[in-house]
Coordinates of C-alpha atoms in Angstrom, one line a residue:
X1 CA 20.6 -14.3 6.2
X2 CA 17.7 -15.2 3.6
X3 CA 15.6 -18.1 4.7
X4 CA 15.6 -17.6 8.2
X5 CA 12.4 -16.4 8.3
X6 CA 12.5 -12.7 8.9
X7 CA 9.2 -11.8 6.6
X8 CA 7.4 -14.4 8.8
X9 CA 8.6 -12.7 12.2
X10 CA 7.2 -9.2 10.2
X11 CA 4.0 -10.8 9.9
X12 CA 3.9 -12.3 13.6
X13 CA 4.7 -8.9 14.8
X14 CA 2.2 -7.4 12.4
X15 CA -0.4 -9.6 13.5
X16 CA 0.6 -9.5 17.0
X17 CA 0.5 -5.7 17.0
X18 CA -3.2 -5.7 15.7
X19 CA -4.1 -8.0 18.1
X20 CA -2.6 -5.9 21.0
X21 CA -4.2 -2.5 19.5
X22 CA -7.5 -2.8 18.0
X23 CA -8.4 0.7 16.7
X24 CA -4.8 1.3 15.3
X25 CA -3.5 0.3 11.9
X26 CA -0.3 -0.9 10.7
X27 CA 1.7 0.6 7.8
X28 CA 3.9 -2.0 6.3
X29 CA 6.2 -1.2 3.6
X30 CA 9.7 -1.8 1.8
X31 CA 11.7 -0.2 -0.9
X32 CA 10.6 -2.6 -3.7
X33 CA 7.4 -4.0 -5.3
X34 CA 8.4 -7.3 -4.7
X35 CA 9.3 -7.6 -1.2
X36 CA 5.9 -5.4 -0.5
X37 CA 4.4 -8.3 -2.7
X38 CA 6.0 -10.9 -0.6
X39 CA 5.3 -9.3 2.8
X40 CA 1.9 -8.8 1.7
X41 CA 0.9 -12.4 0.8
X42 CA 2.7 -13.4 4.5
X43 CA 0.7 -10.7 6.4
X44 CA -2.5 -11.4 4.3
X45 CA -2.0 -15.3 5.8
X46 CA -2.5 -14.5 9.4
X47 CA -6.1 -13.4 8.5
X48 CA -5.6 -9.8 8.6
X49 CA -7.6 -7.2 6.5
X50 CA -4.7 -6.1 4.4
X51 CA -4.8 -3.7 1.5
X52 CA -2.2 -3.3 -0.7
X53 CA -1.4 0.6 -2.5
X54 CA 0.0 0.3 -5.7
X55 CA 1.3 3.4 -7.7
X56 CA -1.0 4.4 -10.3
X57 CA 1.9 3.7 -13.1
X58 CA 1.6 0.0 -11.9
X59 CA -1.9 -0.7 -11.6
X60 CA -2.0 -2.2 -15.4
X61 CA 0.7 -4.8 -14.2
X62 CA 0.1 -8.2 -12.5
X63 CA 1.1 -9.0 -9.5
X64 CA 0.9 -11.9 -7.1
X65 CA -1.3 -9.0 -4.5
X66 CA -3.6 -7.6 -7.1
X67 CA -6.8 -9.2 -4.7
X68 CA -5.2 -7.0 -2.0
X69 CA -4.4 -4.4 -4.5
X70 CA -6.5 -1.2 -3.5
X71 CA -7.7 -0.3 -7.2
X72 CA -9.0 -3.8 -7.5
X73 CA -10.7 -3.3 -4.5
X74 CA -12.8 -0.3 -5.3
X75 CA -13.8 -2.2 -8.6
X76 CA -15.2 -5.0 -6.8
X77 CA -16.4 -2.4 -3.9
X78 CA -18.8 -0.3 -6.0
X79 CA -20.2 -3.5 -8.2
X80 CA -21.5 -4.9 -4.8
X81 CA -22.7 -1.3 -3.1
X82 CA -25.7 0.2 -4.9
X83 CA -24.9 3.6 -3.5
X84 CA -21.5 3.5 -5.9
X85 CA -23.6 2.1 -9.1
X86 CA -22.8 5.4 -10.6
X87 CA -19.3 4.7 -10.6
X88 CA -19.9 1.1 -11.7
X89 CA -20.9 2.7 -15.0
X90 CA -18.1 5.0 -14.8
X91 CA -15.8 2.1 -15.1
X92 CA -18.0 0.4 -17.7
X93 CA -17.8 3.7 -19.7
X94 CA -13.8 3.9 -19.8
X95 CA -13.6 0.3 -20.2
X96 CA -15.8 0.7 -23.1
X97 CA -14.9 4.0 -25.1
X98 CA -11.4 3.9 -23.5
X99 CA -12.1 7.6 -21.5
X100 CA -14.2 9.8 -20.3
X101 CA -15.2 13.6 -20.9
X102 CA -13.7 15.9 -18.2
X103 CA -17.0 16.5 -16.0
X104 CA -17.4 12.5 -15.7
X105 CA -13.4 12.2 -15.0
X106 CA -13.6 14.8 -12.0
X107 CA -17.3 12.6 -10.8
X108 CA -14.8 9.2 -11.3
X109 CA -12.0 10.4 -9.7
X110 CA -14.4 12.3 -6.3
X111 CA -16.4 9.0 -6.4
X112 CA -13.3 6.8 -6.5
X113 CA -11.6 8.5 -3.6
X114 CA -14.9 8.2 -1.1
X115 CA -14.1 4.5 -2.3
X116 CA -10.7 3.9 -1.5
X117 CA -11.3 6.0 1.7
X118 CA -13.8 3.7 2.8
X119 CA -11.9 0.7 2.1
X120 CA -8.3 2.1 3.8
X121 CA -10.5 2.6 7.0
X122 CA -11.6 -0.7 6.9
X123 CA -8.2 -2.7 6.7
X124 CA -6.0 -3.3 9.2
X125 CA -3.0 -3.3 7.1
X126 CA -1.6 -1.1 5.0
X127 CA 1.6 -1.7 2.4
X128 CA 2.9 -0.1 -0.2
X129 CA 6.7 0.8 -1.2
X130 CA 8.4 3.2 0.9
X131 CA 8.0 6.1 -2.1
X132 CA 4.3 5.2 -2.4
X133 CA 3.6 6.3 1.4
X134 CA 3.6 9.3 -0.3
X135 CA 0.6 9.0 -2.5
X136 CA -2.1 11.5 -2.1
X137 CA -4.5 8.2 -1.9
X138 CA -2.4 7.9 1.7
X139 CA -2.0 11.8 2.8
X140 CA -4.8 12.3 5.4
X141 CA -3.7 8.8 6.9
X142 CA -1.5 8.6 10.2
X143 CA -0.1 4.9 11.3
X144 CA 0.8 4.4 14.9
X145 CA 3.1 1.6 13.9
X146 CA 5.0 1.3 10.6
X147 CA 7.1 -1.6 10.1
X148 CA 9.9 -1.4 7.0
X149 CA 11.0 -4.9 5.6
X150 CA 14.3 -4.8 4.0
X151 CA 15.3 -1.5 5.6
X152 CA 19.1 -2.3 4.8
X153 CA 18.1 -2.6 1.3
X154 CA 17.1 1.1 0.6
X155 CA 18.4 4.0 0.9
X156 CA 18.1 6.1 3.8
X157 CA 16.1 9.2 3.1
X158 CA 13.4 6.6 1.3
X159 CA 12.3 5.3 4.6
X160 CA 12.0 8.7 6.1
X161 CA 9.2 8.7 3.8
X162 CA 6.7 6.5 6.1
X163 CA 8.1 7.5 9.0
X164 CA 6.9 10.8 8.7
X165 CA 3.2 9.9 8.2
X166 CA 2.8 10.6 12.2
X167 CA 4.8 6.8 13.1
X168 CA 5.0 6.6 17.1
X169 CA 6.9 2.7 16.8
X170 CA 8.7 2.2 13.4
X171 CA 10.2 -1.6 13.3
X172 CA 13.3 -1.9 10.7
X173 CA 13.5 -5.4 9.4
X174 CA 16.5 -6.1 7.4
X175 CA 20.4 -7.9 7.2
X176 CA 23.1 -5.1 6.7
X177 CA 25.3 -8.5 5.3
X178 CA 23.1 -8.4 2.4
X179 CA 22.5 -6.4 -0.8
X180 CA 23.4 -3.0 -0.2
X181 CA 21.4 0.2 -1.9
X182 CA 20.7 0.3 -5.1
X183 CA 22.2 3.8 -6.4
X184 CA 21.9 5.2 -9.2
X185 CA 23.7 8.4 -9.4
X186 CA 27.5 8.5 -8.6
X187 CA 27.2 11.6 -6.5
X188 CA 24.5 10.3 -4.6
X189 CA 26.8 7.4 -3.9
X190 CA 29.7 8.9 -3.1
X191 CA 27.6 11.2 -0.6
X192 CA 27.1 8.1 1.5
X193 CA 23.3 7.0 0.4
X194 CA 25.0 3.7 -0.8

């Protein structure tokens, strides 16, 4: 039931599991924003290198992870590395002017991912929502262990989504006494996904 402290066992076994394999990295995820959030800030706790993938629609909104959040972290990446100036004054130029021409989008967006690649490699945890697995930003990544908090809470072809990134252990955290689903569409519903 809440409050009994399942999002601190997920980041015991989180940190436990990073501690018993070195080299790997954890995916950790859950159908909402918020419990990502939550998890996050528990994970981020034990000491871990954690990075949190936002959707692009979201990365204007504040959040309680946005030091974790991975488009934050290329900001403050390529300010401190003088190899990634030139994307420093990428930023500078769309904060500025409010956009860029299309040959300095394409050398943002190139630029940007060598960031975010560098900085994924580095962390030892991964979350994001169970859709945003799906992100090209995560494509080329395979997690030995992916651990889904509030698994009960979403609907069953949405955590097939990180499980398919290559998984070998897949932990599902969750009480089926609580909320159920949240389901839009009445077919969808009445097809079982609720």
């Amino acid at each position: 039931p809440p409050g009994t402290g399942k999002t601190q066992v997920s980041a015991t076994i989180v940190y436990h599991l990073i501690h018993m394999h070195p080299k790997s990295q954890v995916l950790v995820c859950a159908p909402s924003n918020v419990a990502v959030d939550h998890l996050c800030e528990k994970v981020a706790k034990t000491g871990l290198n954690v990075v949190r993938v936002v959707a692009k629609s979201r990365e204007g909104i504040e959040s309680s992870t946005d030091k974790y959040a991975l488009h934050n972290l290329v900001r403050e990446f390529c300010n401190s590395a003088h190899r990634f100036s030139e994307l420093n004054k990428l930023f500078k130029l769309r904060d500025t002017t409010g956009m860029l021409n299309e040959s300095d989008k394409r050398r943002f967006a190139k630029l940007c991912g060598e960031v975010e690649r560098l900085i994924l490699e580095e962390a030892d945890v991964v979350c994001a929502t169970c859709v945003s697995v799906a992100d090209n930003r995560l494509a080329n990544y395979r997690f030995k262990f992916c651990l889904i908090d509030e698994c009960t809470h979403a609907q069953e072809p949405e955590c097939i989504i990180p499980l398919v990134t290559g998984v070998k252990q897949a932990i599902l955290v969750g009480d089926h006494c609580q909320m159920r689903p949240v389901v839009l569409s009445k077919a969808a519903d009445e097809a079982g996904l609720g």
